[in-house]
mmCIF file of C-alpha atoms in Angstrom:
data_model
loop_
_atom_site.group_PDB
_atom_site.id
_atom_site.type_symbol
_atom_site.label_atom_id
_atom_site.label_comp_id
_atom_site.label_asym_id
_atom_site.label_seq_id
_atom_site.Cartn_x
_atom_site.Cartn_y
_atom_site.Cartn_z
ATOM 1 C CA ALA A 76 -69.437 94.459 39.523
ATOM 2 C CA GLU A 77 -69.057 95.615 35.917
ATOM 3 C CA GLU A 78 -68.444 92.005 34.913
ATOM 4 C CA LEU A 79 -71.781 90.984 36.395
ATOM 5 C CA GLN A 80 -73.508 93.743 34.494
ATOM 6 C CA GLN A 81 -72.021 92.614 31.177
ATOM 7 C CA ASN A 82 -72.077 88.857 31.783
ATOM 8 C CA HIS A 83 -74.520 86.857 29.687
ATOM 9 C CA SER A 84 -73.947 83.359 31.052
ATOM 10 C CA LEU A 85 -73.496 83.472 34.847
ATOM 11 C CA ARG A 86 -76.555 82.028 36.567
ATOM 12 C CA HIS A 87 -75.390 81.464 40.170
ATOM 13 C CA LEU A 88 -73.160 83.719 42.291
ATOM 14 C CA ASN A 89 -72.030 82.890 45.813
ATOM 15 C CA LEU A 90 -70.653 85.860 47.759
ATOM 16 C CA SER A 91 -71.361 84.395 51.189
ATOM 17 C CA HIS A 92 -69.160 85.709 53.996
ATOM 18 C CA VAL A 93 -67.609 88.388 51.791
ATOM 19 C CA HIS A 94 -67.941 91.374 54.096
ATOM 20 C CA MET A 95 -69.127 94.341 52.039
ATOM 21 C CA ASN A 96 -69.309 98.008 52.836
ATOM 22 C CA VAL A 97 -72.161 100.157 51.518
ATOM 23 C CA GLU A 98 -70.161 101.256 48.467
ATOM 24 C CA SER A 99 -69.419 97.646 47.486
ATOM 25 C CA VAL A 100 -73.064 96.657 47.864
ATOM 26 C CA GLU A 101 -74.097 99.691 45.818
ATOM 27 C CA HIS A 102 -71.806 98.648 42.935
ATOM 28 C CA LEU A 103 -73.129 95.103 43.085
ATOM 29 C CA ALA A 104 -76.742 96.302 43.237
ATOM 30 C CA ASN A 105 -76.249 98.562 40.212
ATOM 31 C CA ALA A 106 -74.868 95.614 38.252
ATOM 32 C CA LEU A 107 -77.654 93.326 39.462
ATOM 33 C CA ALA A 108 -80.239 95.818 38.268
ATOM 34 C CA ARG A 109 -78.830 95.527 34.738
ATOM 35 C CA ASN A 110 -78.003 91.816 34.711
ATOM 36 C CA ALA A 111 -80.307 89.596 32.654
ATOM 37 C CA THR A 112 -79.060 86.075 33.475
ATOM 38 C CA LEU A 113 -78.362 85.706 37.211
ATOM 39 C CA GLU A 114 -80.886 83.425 38.914
ATOM 40 C CA THR A 115 -79.322 82.729 42.325
ATOM 41 C CA LEU A 116 -77.426 85.177 44.524
ATOM 42 C CA ASP A 117 -76.059 84.099 47.905
ATOM 43 C CA MET A 118 -75.050 87.049 50.080
ATOM 44 C CA TYR A 119 -75.237 85.207 53.406
ATOM 45 C CA GLY A 120 -73.030 86.817 56.040
ATOM 46 C CA CYS A 121 -71.937 89.841 54.005
ATOM 47 C CA MET A 122 -72.841 92.154 56.913
ATOM 48 C CA MET A 123 -74.330 94.802 54.616
ATOM 49 C CA GLY A 124 -76.683 96.300 57.206
ATOM 50 C CA ASN A 125 -79.752 98.435 56.549
ATOM 51 C CA GLN A 126 -78.167 100.616 53.873
ATOM 52 C CA GLY A 127 -76.981 97.610 51.908
ATOM 53 C CA ALA A 128 -80.411 95.976 52.133
ATOM 54 C CA THR A 129 -81.941 99.144 50.727
ATOM 55 C CA LYS A 130 -79.554 99.049 47.749
ATOM 56 C CA VAL A 131 -80.247 95.376 47.062
ATOM 57 C CA GLY A 132 -83.984 96.019 47.367
ATOM 58 C CA ALA A 133 -83.794 98.699 44.692
ATOM 59 C CA ALA A 134 -81.996 96.258 42.388
ATOM 60 C CA VAL A 135 -84.511 93.485 43.080
ATOM 61 C CA ALA A 136 -87.280 95.889 42.073
ATOM 62 C CA VAL A 137 -86.015 96.025 38.487
ATOM 63 C CA ASN A 138 -84.268 92.667 38.072
ATOM 64 C CA SER A 139 -86.473 90.115 36.328
ATOM 65 C CA THR A 140 -84.278 86.994 36.356
ATOM 66 C CA LEU A 141 -83.283 86.511 39.995
ATOM 67 C CA THR A 142 -85.300 83.652 41.503
ATOM 68 C CA SER A 143 -83.363 82.966 44.730
ATOM 69 C CA LEU A 144 -81.701 85.416 47.122
ATOM 70 C CA ASP A 145 -80.049 84.680 50.477
ATOM 71 C CA LEU A 146 -79.518 87.704 52.724
ATOM 72 C CA GLY A 147 -79.184 85.803 56.003
ATOM 73 C CA THR A 148 -76.880 87.141 58.739
ATOM 74 C CA ASN A 149 -76.481 90.620 57.307
ATOM 75 C CA ALA A 150 -77.305 92.766 60.348
ATOM 76 C CA ILE A 151 -80.507 93.975 58.706
ATOM 77 C CA ALA A 152 -82.911 95.503 61.207
ATOM 78 C CA GLU A 153 -86.604 96.319 60.812
ATOM 79 C CA GLU A 154 -85.864 99.595 58.998
ATOM 80 C CA GLY A 155 -83.634 97.881 56.433
ATOM 81 C CA PHE A 156 -86.097 95.073 55.879
ATOM 82 C CA SER A 157 -88.902 97.573 55.377
ATOM 83 C CA LEU A 158 -86.928 99.462 52.730
ATOM 84 C CA PHE A 159 -85.875 96.191 51.064
ATOM 85 C CA ALA A 160 -89.538 95.127 50.982
ATOM 86 C CA ASP A 161 -90.409 98.205 48.912
ATOM 87 C CA GLY A 162 -88.398 96.725 46.047
ATOM 88 C CA LEU A 163 -89.732 93.259 46.680
ATOM 89 C CA GLN A 164 -93.315 94.419 46.159
ATOM 90 C CA VAL A 165 -92.762 95.055 42.442
ATOM 91 C CA ASN A 166 -90.435 92.123 41.717
ATOM 92 C CA VAL A 167 -91.941 89.456 39.458
ATOM 93 C CA SER A 168 -89.279 86.733 39.496
ATOM 94 C CA LEU A 169 -88.021 86.125 43.050
ATOM 95 C CA ARG A 170 -89.361 82.852 44.441
ATOM 96 C CA VAL A 171 -86.976 82.103 47.331
ATOM 97 C CA LEU A 172 -85.850 84.712 49.860
ATOM 98 C CA ARG A 173 -83.819 83.907 52.956
ATOM 99 C CA MET A 174 -83.434 86.664 55.542
ATOM 100 C CA TRP A 175 -82.561 86.185 59.178
ATOM 101 C CA GLY A 176 -80.043 87.438 61.675
#
């Protein structure tokens, strides 16, 4: 996750089907919040759950370069989506969001 934070050229990151616990998602979210180049993040099937969605939502709130995010099949229930949406409300760059399952 530190590499993502310091990277100045990576534009697309595919982490689909990499099962992540809350701590892993938190590290990634912290890096995403500070990253200034990533445009596409695919986290399909990471099984992050509600807590992970909350962490990613907080990162999306401050990230200004991410334009596409896939959070499909992550066991995110209504509570997690609601908390994720809090961050989404202030985001200015995200244009494509995939969430289901």
